């Protein structure tokens, strides 16, 4: 920059000198020549200086000869203008370059920001991928566990199927034994008159003549307890499994899901008042009793509080028992059972009770018979039945048994010449023999064929030849 300024100063000085010489030749008045200028041998020199690009400010030297101020100013101004225009163009170019660089910087910043966003997104996707891998691994583990469970369940099902086959074989053997015993009993009955000189054959009790117009079902069957309508050969040595665990109260221990360890209560109505509203097995202890007992409490029927004293539903329990067994009770509390005459007597003497008999036919219809009062007399009176008035939709078939003592095969207290328990295959408050037999043989299908009408019948609902599918006898204190 300085080099260009000095060159410009030199050019201006030389130009000023030549201009002054020209002016001296043209106008002597304007410039007077000195005597020394006319001396011979005096030489003048002209210097050619290469043109330099002026990129900085212009310097005018004050050491040179003074020229025409107006002419120098115009030239300088023109040069300065050229320099300024070039500088302005260069500044514009620099500004454009700066703008381009700024745009590039902004783009670089945006690129960096996008790069950071992409890194975050890649990290997020990587995390999701890890989670997905972990989830698939967990799913694989769960699938393996489910497969193991399925295999275990399959093995258990096969084991139960084998067990069921064994039980079915045992049941077939027992059914064959029952059929053979029935045939033997029939043969003995035929031989008794001949052996003991009886001339008249054994005559059974009169058949129930009440036959409703519309039977619940029209299926006829001659099957006892289960689906076996033929005699099976005896099994000389069937394998017998050990009996179920028996509780201190005389009944098989039920599944724990329906058993309540609370109590004991005086009856199921007292358990209901204590806040227990779930139907199941409860511990009871009536007033004056020395031992506890288990009973099924029905809380889902008519505001609950019902103590079930008898239940029939599938023929799994044989009700053809002797006096002592009927006195103590037998069966499974969560299925078929008889609570026991002594237990029923102890419960019913605590206060005034009512009785409900619930009947279910083979079409699924349920009817009931309710008696306003219910109690038993003590064993000295053979647990004689005392009933109140009837109401319900099943018909009154139990009132004819009112006031009658309880009869079993080994203790005949009925009014018939023979033993009603023998003919009806159960224990009951027989008359001669009566209009109902709820402890008889459980036949499948409804209407059955039997010589002495020994099924579970209610004469006013189905007649004496229709065996009910389910029966429950329940008591509850009078409100």
Short mmCIF file of C-alpha atoms in Angstrom, two decimals:
data_model
loop_
_atom_site.label_atom_id
_atom_site.label_comp_id
_atom_site.label_asym_id
_atom_site.label_seq_id
_atom_site.Cartn_x
_atom_site.Cartn_y
_atom_site.Cartn_z
CA UNK A 1 0.00 0.00 0.00
CA UNK A 2 2.81 2.39 0.86
CA UNK A 3 4.67 1.38 -2.28
CA UNK A 4 1.69 2.35 -4.44
CA UNK A 5 1.34 5.65 -2.59
CA UNK A 6 4.97 6.60 -3.18
CA UNK A 7 4.66 5.68 -6.84
CA UNK A 8 1.59 7.86 -7.19
CA UNK A 9 3.39 10.74 -5.49
CA UNK A 10 6.31 10.40 -7.89
CA UNK A 11 4.05 10.42 -10.90
CA UNK A 12 2.24 13.49 -9.65
CA UNK A 13 5.52 15.30 -9.04
CA UNK A 14 6.87 14.53 -12.53
CA UNK A 15 3.60 15.54 -14.09
CA UNK A 16 3.72 18.80 -12.19
CA UNK A 17 7.27 19.48 -13.36
CA UNK A 18 6.52 18.87 -17.03
CA UNK A 19 3.44 20.99 -16.77
CA UNK A 20 5.35 23.84 -15.33
CA UNK A 21 7.92 23.62 -18.15
CA UNK A 22 5.22 23.75 -20.73
CA UNK A 23 3.63 26.64 -19.10
CA UNK A 24 6.96 28.47 -18.97
CA UNK A 25 7.37 28.14 -22.73
CA UNK A 26 3.95 29.34 -23.51
CA UNK A 27 3.53 32.16 -21.05
CA UNK A 28 6.69 33.91 -20.00
CA UNK A 29 4.57 36.21 -18.01
CA UNK A 30 3.30 33.46 -15.88
CA UNK A 31 6.69 31.97 -15.28
CA UNK A 32 10.02 33.66 -15.46
CA UNK A 33 13.02 31.65 -16.54
CA UNK A 34 16.11 31.90 -14.52
CA UNK A 35 19.44 32.65 -16.04
CA UNK A 36 20.67 29.34 -15.00
CA UNK A 37 18.13 27.66 -17.23
CA UNK A 38 19.63 29.10 -20.34
CA UNK A 39 22.99 27.69 -19.66
CA UNK A 40 24.18 25.23 -22.28
CA UNK A 41 24.66 21.61 -21.24
CA UNK A 42 21.64 21.54 -18.97
CA UNK A 43 19.68 18.23 -19.44
CA UNK A 44 16.14 17.33 -18.45
CA UNK A 45 15.06 13.77 -17.55
CA UNK A 46 11.81 11.93 -17.91
CA UNK A 47 11.15 8.89 -15.70
CA UNK A 48 8.74 6.18 -16.74
CA UNK A 49 7.18 4.57 -13.73
CA UNK A 50 5.06 1.45 -14.20
CA UNK A 51 1.44 1.90 -13.33
CA UNK A 52 0.55 0.60 -9.90
CA UNK A 53 -2.86 -0.43 -8.73
CA UNK A 54 -3.93 1.95 -6.10
CA UNK A 55 -5.66 0.09 -3.32
CA UNK A 56 -5.19 2.58 -0.52
CA UNK A 57 -5.41 6.27 0.18
CA UNK A 58 -3.58 8.76 -2.12
CA UNK A 59 -0.67 10.71 -0.70
CA UNK A 60 0.35 14.04 -2.21
CA UNK A 61 3.80 15.18 -1.38
CA UNK A 62 4.23 18.81 -0.41
CA UNK A 63 7.91 18.72 -1.16
CA UNK A 64 7.55 18.97 -4.92
CA UNK A 65 6.92 22.00 -7.00
CA UNK A 66 3.58 23.61 -6.65
CA UNK A 67 1.48 23.11 -9.77
CA UNK A 68 -1.91 24.04 -10.89
CA UNK A 69 -4.09 23.36 -7.94
CA UNK A 70 -7.34 23.00 -9.93
CA UNK A 71 -5.92 20.53 -12.50
CA UNK A 72 -4.28 18.36 -9.84
CA UNK A 73 -7.48 18.22 -7.86
CA UNK A 74 -9.58 17.04 -10.79
CA UNK A 75 -7.18 14.26 -11.63
CA UNK A 76 -6.85 13.27 -8.07
CA UNK A 77 -10.58 13.24 -7.66
CA UNK A 78 -10.98 11.07 -10.76
CA UNK A 79 -8.33 8.67 -9.52
CA UNK A 80 -9.80 8.70 -6.08
CA UNK A 81 -13.21 8.01 -7.54
CA UNK A 82 -11.81 5.11 -9.54
CA UNK A 83 -10.11 3.80 -6.45
CA UNK A 84 -13.28 4.28 -4.41
CA UNK A 85 -15.40 2.54 -7.02
CA UNK A 86 -12.99 -0.34 -7.14
CA UNK A 87 -12.90 -0.48 -3.37
CA UNK A 88 -16.68 -0.36 -3.29
CA UNK A 89 -16.86 -3.21 -5.76
CA UNK A 90 -14.37 -5.13 -3.70
CA UNK A 91 -16.40 -4.37 -0.58
CA UNK A 92 -19.53 -5.61 -2.33
CA UNK A 93 -17.70 -8.74 -3.30
CA UNK A 94 -16.46 -9.15 0.25
CA UNK A 95 -19.99 -8.54 1.54
CA UNK A 96 -21.33 -11.18 -0.83
CA UNK A 97 -18.57 -13.52 0.26
CA UNK A 98 -19.39 -12.76 3.89
CA UNK A 99 -23.09 -13.43 3.18
CA UNK A 100 -22.20 -16.68 1.49
CA UNK A 101 -19.94 -17.58 4.38
CA UNK A 102 -22.72 -16.67 6.84
CA UNK A 103 -25.16 -18.85 4.93
CA UNK A 104 -22.63 -21.65 4.97
CA UNK A 105 -22.12 -21.17 8.70
CA UNK A 106 -25.90 -21.27 9.24
CA UNK A 107 -26.13 -24.38 7.12
CA UNK A 108 -23.29 -25.93 9.07
CA UNK A 109 -25.06 -25.08 12.32
CA UNK A 110 -28.28 -26.60 10.99
CA UNK A 111 -26.35 -29.64 9.86
CA UNK A 112 -24.83 -29.97 13.33
CA UNK A 113 -28.24 -29.60 14.94
CA UNK A 114 -29.73 -32.20 12.60
CA UNK A 115 -26.77 -34.42 13.34
CA UNK A 116 -27.43 -34.13 17.08
CA UNK A 117 -31.12 -34.88 16.47
CA UNK A 118 -30.20 -37.86 14.35
CA UNK A 119 -27.86 -39.10 17.06
CA UNK A 120 -30.65 -38.77 19.62
CA UNK A 121 -33.06 -40.58 17.32
CA UNK A 122 -30.51 -43.33 16.67
CA UNK A 123 -29.99 -43.69 20.43
CA UNK A 124 -33.75 -43.86 20.98
CA UNK A 125 -34.16 -46.45 18.22
CA UNK A 126 -31.30 -48.45 19.68
CA UNK A 127 -32.97 -48.36 23.11
CA UNK A 128 -36.25 -49.46 21.58
CA UNK A 129 -34.45 -52.26 19.79
CA UNK A 130 -32.93 -53.42 23.08
CA UNK A 131 -36.35 -53.30 24.76
CA UNK A 132 -37.86 -55.27 21.90
CA UNK A 133 -35.10 -57.86 22.13
CA UNK A 134 -35.63 -58.14 25.89
CA UNK A 135 -39.41 -58.39 25.42
CA UNK A 136 -39.03 -61.12 22.81
CA UNK A 137 -36.71 -62.99 25.13
CA UNK A 138 -39.26 -62.65 27.95
CA UNK A 139 -42.00 -63.82 25.59
CA UNK A 140 -39.87 -66.79 24.66
CA UNK A 141 -39.44 -67.60 28.35
CA UNK A 142 -43.19 -67.23 28.95
CA UNK A 143 -43.90 -69.44 25.96
CA UNK A 144 -41.55 -72.05 27.33
CA UNK A 145 -43.24 -71.82 30.73
CA UNK A 146 -46.67 -72.14 29.12
CA UNK A 147 -45.49 -75.13 27.14
CA UNK A 148 -44.28 -76.70 30.37
CA UNK A 149 -47.62 -75.97 31.99
CA UNK A 150 -49.46 -77.47 29.03
CA UNK A 151 -47.28 -80.56 29.22
CA UNK A 152 -47.88 -80.81 32.97
CA UNK A 153 -51.63 -80.31 32.48
CA UNK A 154 -51.62 -82.95 29.73
CA UNK A 155 -49.78 -85.37 31.99
CA UNK A 156 -52.22 -84.61 34.81
CA UNK A 157 -55.16 -85.09 32.45
CA UNK A 158 -53.79 -88.45 31.34
CA UNK A 159 -53.28 -89.43 34.97
CA UNK A 160 -56.84 -88.37 35.82
CA UNK A 161 -58.17 -90.22 32.78
CA UNK A 162 -56.41 -93.37 33.94
CA UNK A 163 -57.75 -92.77 37.44
CA UNK A 164 -61.23 -92.27 36.03
CA UNK A 165 -61.00 -95.54 34.16
CA UNK A 166 -59.97 -97.27 37.37
CA UNK A 167 -62.86 -95.69 39.24
CA UNK A 168 -65.24 -96.61 36.45
CA UNK A 169 -64.06 -100.20 36.63
CA UNK A 170 -64.54 -100.18 40.40
CA UNK A 171 -67.97 -98.67 40.01
CA UNK A 172 -68.90 -101.28 37.45
CA UNK A 173 -67.82 -103.96 39.88
CA UNK A 174 -69.87 -102.37 42.67
CA UNK A 175 -72.88 -101.99 40.39
CA UNK A 176 -72.54 -105.63 39.45
CA UNK A 177 -72.39 -106.49 43.14
CA UNK A 178 -75.54 -104.46 43.79
CA UNK A 179 -77.36 -106.15 40.94
CA UNK A 180 -76.22 -109.55 42.12
CA UNK A 181 -77.30 -108.73 45.65
CA UNK A 182 -80.69 -107.57 44.37
CA UNK A 183 -81.07 -110.83 42.48
CA UNK A 184 -79.99 -112.73 45.58
CA UNK A 185 -82.51 -110.83 47.73
CA UNK A 186 -85.25 -111.66 45.24
CA UNK A 187 -84.28 -115.33 45.26
CA UNK A 188 -84.20 -115.38 49.06
CA UNK A 189 -87.63 -113.75 49.20
CA UNK A 190 -88.95 -116.49 46.96
CA UNK A 191 -87.29 -119.19 49.06
CA UNK A 192 -88.42 -117.81 52.43
CA UNK A 193 -92.08 -118.89 52.09
CA UNK A 194 -91.02 -122.40 51.12
CA UNK A 195 -88.42 -122.71 53.84
CA UNK A 196 -90.61 -121.35 56.65
CA UNK A 197 -93.86 -122.89 55.45
CA UNK A 198 -95.46 -119.62 54.33
CA UNK A 199 -98.12 -120.35 51.78
CA UNK A 200 -98.72 -116.75 50.69
CA UNK A 201 -96.02 -114.90 48.79
CA UNK A 202 -94.44 -111.79 50.24
CA UNK A 203 -96.60 -108.79 49.43
CA UNK A 204 -95.07 -105.35 49.16
CA UNK A 205 -96.60 -102.10 50.27
CA UNK A 206 -99.33 -100.53 48.15
CA UNK A 207 -98.03 -98.54 45.21
CA UNK A 208 -98.45 -94.83 45.16
CA UNK A 209 -101.55 -94.13 43.12
CA UNK A 210 -101.04 -90.38 42.70
CA UNK A 211 -99.80 -89.82 39.15
CA UNK A 212 -99.79 -86.22 37.92
CA UNK A 213 -101.21 -85.52 34.50
CA UNK A 214 -97.99 -83.95 33.19
CA UNK A 215 -94.83 -85.78 34.09
CA UNK A 216 -91.63 -83.71 34.12
CA UNK A 217 -89.99 -85.99 31.53
CA UNK A 218 -91.02 -88.96 29.42
CA UNK A 219 -87.76 -90.88 29.62
CA UNK A 220 -88.06 -94.36 31.06
CA UNK A 221 -85.11 -96.02 32.68
CA UNK A 222 -84.32 -99.02 34.81
CA UNK A 223 -80.86 -97.83 35.85
CA UNK A 224 -79.66 -97.86 39.43
CA UNK A 225 -77.32 -95.14 40.74
CA UNK A 226 -75.46 -94.75 37.43
CA UNK A 227 -75.73 -95.66 33.77
CA UNK A 228 -75.70 -99.46 34.23
CA UNK A 229 -78.70 -101.37 32.94
CA UNK A 230 -77.07 -104.78 32.75
CA UNK A 231 -75.53 -107.13 35.25
CA UNK A 232 -71.76 -107.09 35.43
CA UNK A 233 -69.69 -110.11 36.39
CA UNK A 234 -68.28 -110.01 39.86
CA UNK A 235 -64.72 -108.99 40.30
CA UNK A 236 -63.23 -111.48 42.75
CA UNK A 237 -60.58 -109.05 43.91
CA UNK A 238 -61.12 -105.43 42.95
CA UNK A 239 -58.43 -103.05 44.06
CA UNK A 240 -59.81 -100.78 46.75
CA UNK A 241 -58.28 -97.40 47.37
CA UNK A 242 -58.00 -96.20 50.96
CA UNK A 243 -61.08 -94.32 52.21
CA UNK A 244 -61.03 -90.52 52.32
CA UNK A 245 -59.64 -88.82 55.38
CA UNK A 246 -62.30 -88.57 58.05
CA UNK A 247 -62.62 -85.58 60.33
CA UNK A 248 -63.28 -85.92 64.08
CA UNK A 249 -66.89 -85.02 63.38
CA UNK A 250 -67.67 -88.18 61.42
CA UNK A 251 -67.64 -86.80 57.85
CA UNK A 252 -65.16 -86.85 55.00
CA UNK A 253 -63.07 -83.69 54.97
CA UNK A 254 -64.37 -81.45 52.14
CA UNK A 255 -62.32 -79.33 49.75
CA UNK A 256 -60.88 -76.34 51.56
CA UNK A 257 -62.35 -73.84 49.09
CA UNK A 258 -65.89 -74.19 50.59
CA UNK A 259 -64.89 -74.69 54.21
CA UNK A 260 -65.08 -71.99 56.89
CA UNK A 261 -62.97 -72.37 60.02
CA UNK A 262 -65.01 -69.75 61.87
CA UNK A 263 -67.43 -70.65 64.59
CA UNK A 264 -68.81 -72.84 65.87
CA UNK A 265 -72.30 -71.40 65.45
CA UNK A 266 -75.59 -72.59 66.86
CA UNK A 267 -76.95 -72.95 63.32
CA UNK A 268 -76.50 -71.44 59.87
CA UNK A 269 -78.90 -68.62 60.69
CA UNK A 270 -76.58 -67.53 63.49
CA UNK A 271 -73.64 -67.64 61.06
CA UNK A 272 -75.63 -65.43 58.70
CA UNK A 273 -76.30 -62.93 61.46
CA UNK A 274 -72.58 -62.91 62.26
CA UNK A 275 -71.90 -61.58 58.76
CA UNK A 276 -71.01 -64.76 56.86
CA UNK A 277 -72.90 -64.66 53.54
CA UNK A 278 -71.03 -67.25 51.49
CA UNK A 279 -72.62 -70.67 51.10
CA UNK A 280 -70.36 -73.45 52.27
CA UNK A 281 -69.42 -75.78 55.10
CA UNK A 282 -69.53 -74.37 58.62
CA UNK A 283 -68.86 -75.72 62.11
CA UNK A 284 -72.01 -75.96 64.22
CA UNK A 285 -72.65 -76.80 67.84
CA UNK A 286 -76.24 -76.84 69.03
CA UNK A 287 -77.20 -76.10 72.60
CA UNK A 288 -76.65 -79.11 74.83
CA UNK A 289 -74.44 -80.94 72.35
CA UNK A 290 -71.04 -82.19 73.47
CA UNK A 291 -69.50 -82.45 70.02
CA UNK A 292 -69.11 -80.27 66.95
CA UNK A 293 -70.62 -81.06 63.59
CA UNK A 294 -70.23 -79.89 60.03
CA UNK A 295 -73.12 -78.80 57.87
CA UNK A 296 -73.68 -77.02 54.58
CA UNK A 297 -75.09 -73.52 55.08
CA UNK A 298 -77.14 -72.18 52.17
CA UNK A 299 -77.00 -68.38 52.11
CA UNK A 300 -78.09 -67.80 48.49
CA UNK A 301 -81.72 -68.87 48.96
CA UNK A 302 -84.46 -66.74 50.53
CA UNK A 303 -82.12 -64.42 52.50
CA UNK A 304 -79.91 -67.34 53.57
CA UNK A 305 -79.44 -68.92 56.97
CA UNK A 306 -80.65 -72.38 55.87
CA UNK A 307 -79.03 -75.46 57.47
CA UNK A 308 -79.07 -78.33 54.95
CA UNK A 309 -79.92 -81.58 56.75
CA UNK A 310 -80.17 -83.81 53.66
CA UNK A 311 -78.89 -83.57 50.07
CA UNK A 312 -79.21 -85.86 47.04
CA UNK A 313 -77.73 -84.97 43.68
CA UNK A 314 -75.78 -87.74 41.89
CA UNK A 315 -76.21 -91.09 43.64
CA UNK A 316 -72.63 -91.12 44.90
CA UNK A 317 -73.72 -92.08 48.44
CA UNK A 318 -75.71 -95.17 49.39
CA UNK A 319 -78.68 -94.25 51.63
CA UNK A 320 -79.69 -97.86 52.41
CA UNK A 321 -78.19 -97.76 55.96
CA UNK A 322 -78.94 -99.06 59.43
CA UNK A 323 -80.25 -97.22 62.48
CA UNK A 324 -76.90 -96.23 64.02
CA UNK A 325 -75.66 -94.79 60.73
CA UNK A 326 -78.80 -92.72 60.25
CA UNK A 327 -78.49 -91.54 63.83
CA UNK A 328 -74.87 -90.32 63.48
CA UNK A 329 -75.03 -89.14 59.89
CA UNK A 330 -73.06 -90.08 56.77
CA UNK A 331 -71.92 -88.86 53.33
CA UNK A 332 -69.93 -85.91 52.04
CA UNK A 333 -70.96 -82.46 53.24
CA UNK A 334 -70.17 -80.77 49.90
CA UNK A 335 -72.12 -83.36 47.90
CA UNK A 336 -74.59 -86.01 49.14
CA UNK A 337 -75.11 -86.49 52.87
CA UNK A 338 -77.49 -87.07 55.77
CA UNK A 339 -76.77 -84.81 58.75
CA UNK A 340 -77.85 -87.39 61.35
CA UNK A 341 -81.04 -87.81 63.36
CA UNK A 342 -79.41 -86.85 66.66
CA UNK A 343 -77.85 -83.71 65.12
CA UNK A 344 -81.16 -82.72 63.50
CA UNK A 345 -82.98 -83.28 66.79
CA UNK A 346 -80.43 -81.12 68.69
CA UNK A 347 -80.63 -78.31 66.15
CA UNK A 348 -84.43 -78.22 65.89
CA UNK A 349 -85.03 -78.12 69.64
CA UNK A 350 -83.10 -74.84 70.10
CA UNK A 351 -86.02 -72.73 68.85
CA UNK A 352 -88.97 -72.88 66.45
CA UNK A 353 -87.82 -73.96 62.97
CA UNK A 354 -89.44 -74.37 59.60
CA UNK A 355 -88.63 -76.95 56.91
CA UNK A 356 -88.10 -76.45 53.19
CA UNK A 357 -87.88 -79.35 50.73
CA UNK A 358 -86.34 -78.39 47.38
CA UNK A 359 -86.92 -80.79 44.45
CA UNK A 360 -85.24 -80.77 41.03
CA UNK A 361 -86.50 -82.88 38.12
CA UNK A 362 -84.50 -84.11 35.13
CA UNK A 363 -85.51 -81.15 32.97
CA UNK A 364 -83.80 -78.74 35.38
CA UNK A 365 -87.00 -77.38 36.91
CA UNK A 366 -87.03 -76.77 40.67
CA UNK A 367 -90.08 -76.78 42.95
CA UNK A 368 -90.41 -76.55 46.70
CA UNK A 369 -92.57 -77.58 49.65
CA UNK A 370 -92.35 -75.53 52.84
CA UNK A 371 -93.73 -76.48 56.26
CA UNK A 372 -94.31 -73.75 58.83
CA UNK A 373 -92.87 -75.78 61.72
CA UNK A 374 -90.47 -78.69 62.05
CA UNK A 375 -89.01 -80.68 64.92
CA UNK A 376 -88.11 -84.21 65.95
CA UNK A 377 -88.83 -86.02 69.16
CA UNK A 378 -85.91 -87.69 71.00
CA UNK A 379 -84.53 -91.14 70.25
CA UNK A 380 -86.76 -92.65 72.93
CA UNK A 381 -89.64 -91.75 70.60
CA UNK A 382 -87.66 -92.94 67.57
CA UNK A 383 -87.20 -89.36 66.32
CA UNK A 384 -90.90 -88.96 65.52
CA UNK A 385 -91.59 -86.26 62.90
CA UNK A 386 -93.61 -83.15 63.77
CA UNK A 387 -94.64 -80.83 60.92
CA UNK A 388 -96.67 -77.65 60.52
CA UNK A 389 -98.88 -76.45 57.69
CA UNK A 390 -97.78 -76.69 54.05
CA UNK A 391 -97.19 -74.08 51.38
CA UNK A 392 -95.34 -74.26 48.05
CA UNK A 393 -95.67 -75.45 44.45
CA UNK A 394 -94.49 -79.08 44.70
CA UNK A 395 -97.61 -80.46 46.35
CA UNK A 396 -98.01 -81.73 49.90
CA UNK A 397 -96.61 -85.27 49.99
CA UNK A 398 -94.99 -85.15 53.45
CA UNK A 399 -97.97 -84.37 55.66
CA UNK A 400 -99.06 -88.03 55.49
CA UNK A 401 -95.78 -88.84 57.30
CA UNK A 402 -96.42 -86.35 60.10
CA UNK A 403 -96.30 -87.96 63.54
CA UNK A 404 -94.56 -91.11 62.29
CA UNK A 405 -91.33 -92.50 63.81
CA UNK A 406 -88.20 -93.11 61.79
CA UNK A 407 -87.74 -96.58 60.28
CA UNK A 408 -84.61 -98.33 59.04
CA UNK A 409 -83.90 -101.85 57.83
CA UNK A 410 -82.91 -103.00 61.34
CA UNK A 411 -85.54 -101.02 63.27
CA UNK A 412 -89.07 -101.29 61.89
CA UNK A 413 -91.41 -98.63 63.30
CA UNK A 414 -93.81 -98.10 60.39
CA UNK A 415 -97.49 -99.09 60.29
CA UNK A 416 -97.09 -101.57 57.44
CA UNK A 417 -97.09 -105.29 58.11
CA UNK A 418 -93.66 -105.57 56.53
CA UNK A 419 -90.65 -103.28 56.70
CA UNK A 420 -91.03 -100.25 54.45
CA UNK A 421 -87.29 -99.59 54.61
CA UNK A 422 -86.73 -103.00 53.02
CA UNK A 423 -89.09 -102.29 50.13
CA UNK A 424 -88.09 -98.65 49.59
CA UNK A 425 -84.34 -99.18 50.10
CA UNK A 426 -83.82 -96.37 52.58
CA UNK A 427 -84.57 -94.90 55.99
CA UNK A 428 -87.55 -92.57 56.43
CA UNK A 429 -90.57 -91.58 58.52
CA UNK A 430 -92.64 -94.26 56.81
CA UNK A 431 -96.36 -94.66 57.26
CA UNK A 432 -97.57 -97.63 55.24
CA UNK A 433 -95.40 -96.81 53.42
CA UNK A 434 -96.19 -93.24 52.34
CA UNK A 435 -96.27 -90.61 49.63
CA UNK A 436 -92.59 -89.73 49.56
CA UNK A 437 -89.24 -91.53 49.79
CA UNK A 438 -86.44 -88.95 49.62
CA UNK A 439 -83.79 -91.38 50.95
CA UNK A 440 -84.47 -94.03 48.32
CA UNK A 441 -82.44 -95.21 45.33
CA UNK A 442 -81.11 -92.54 42.95
CA UNK A 443 -82.29 -93.50 39.45
CA UNK A 444 -81.19 -91.66 36.32
CA UNK A 445 -83.58 -90.30 33.74
CA UNK A 446 -86.72 -89.67 35.80
CA UNK A 447 -89.41 -92.31 35.23
CA UNK A 448 -88.12 -95.73 36.32
CA UNK A 449 -89.43 -99.29 36.56
CA UNK A 450 -89.21 -100.98 39.94
CA UNK A 451 -91.34 -103.56 41.67
CA UNK A 452 -91.72 -101.64 44.94
CA UNK A 453 -91.24 -97.96 43.93
CA UNK A 454 -87.93 -97.53 45.71
CA UNK A 455 -86.76 -94.37 43.89
CA UNK A 456 -86.50 -90.80 45.20
CA UNK A 457 -90.10 -89.83 44.58
CA UNK A 458 -92.53 -87.12 45.67
CA UNK A 459 -96.00 -88.39 44.88
CA UNK A 460 -97.59 -85.01 44.18
CA UNK A 461 -94.82 -84.11 41.72
CA UNK A 462 -94.13 -86.88 39.23
CA UNK A 463 -95.79 -89.76 41.06
CA UNK A 464 -94.28 -92.79 42.71
CA UNK A 465 -92.46 -93.97 39.56
CA UNK A 466 -90.54 -90.76 38.92
CA UNK A 467 -87.17 -90.45 40.65
CA UNK A 468 -85.96 -86.91 41.25
CA UNK A 469 -82.57 -85.73 40.10
CA UNK A 470 -81.86 -83.59 43.17
CA UNK A 471 -83.34 -83.09 46.63
CA UNK A 472 -82.42 -80.84 49.55
CA UNK A 473 -84.03 -80.63 52.98
CA UNK A 474 -83.24 -77.40 54.87
CA UNK A 475 -84.31 -75.87 58.18
CA UNK A 476 -84.21 -72.28 59.42
CA UNK A 477 -85.58 -70.53 62.51
CA UNK A 478 -88.99 -68.96 62.11
CA UNK A 479 -88.61 -65.19 61.56
#
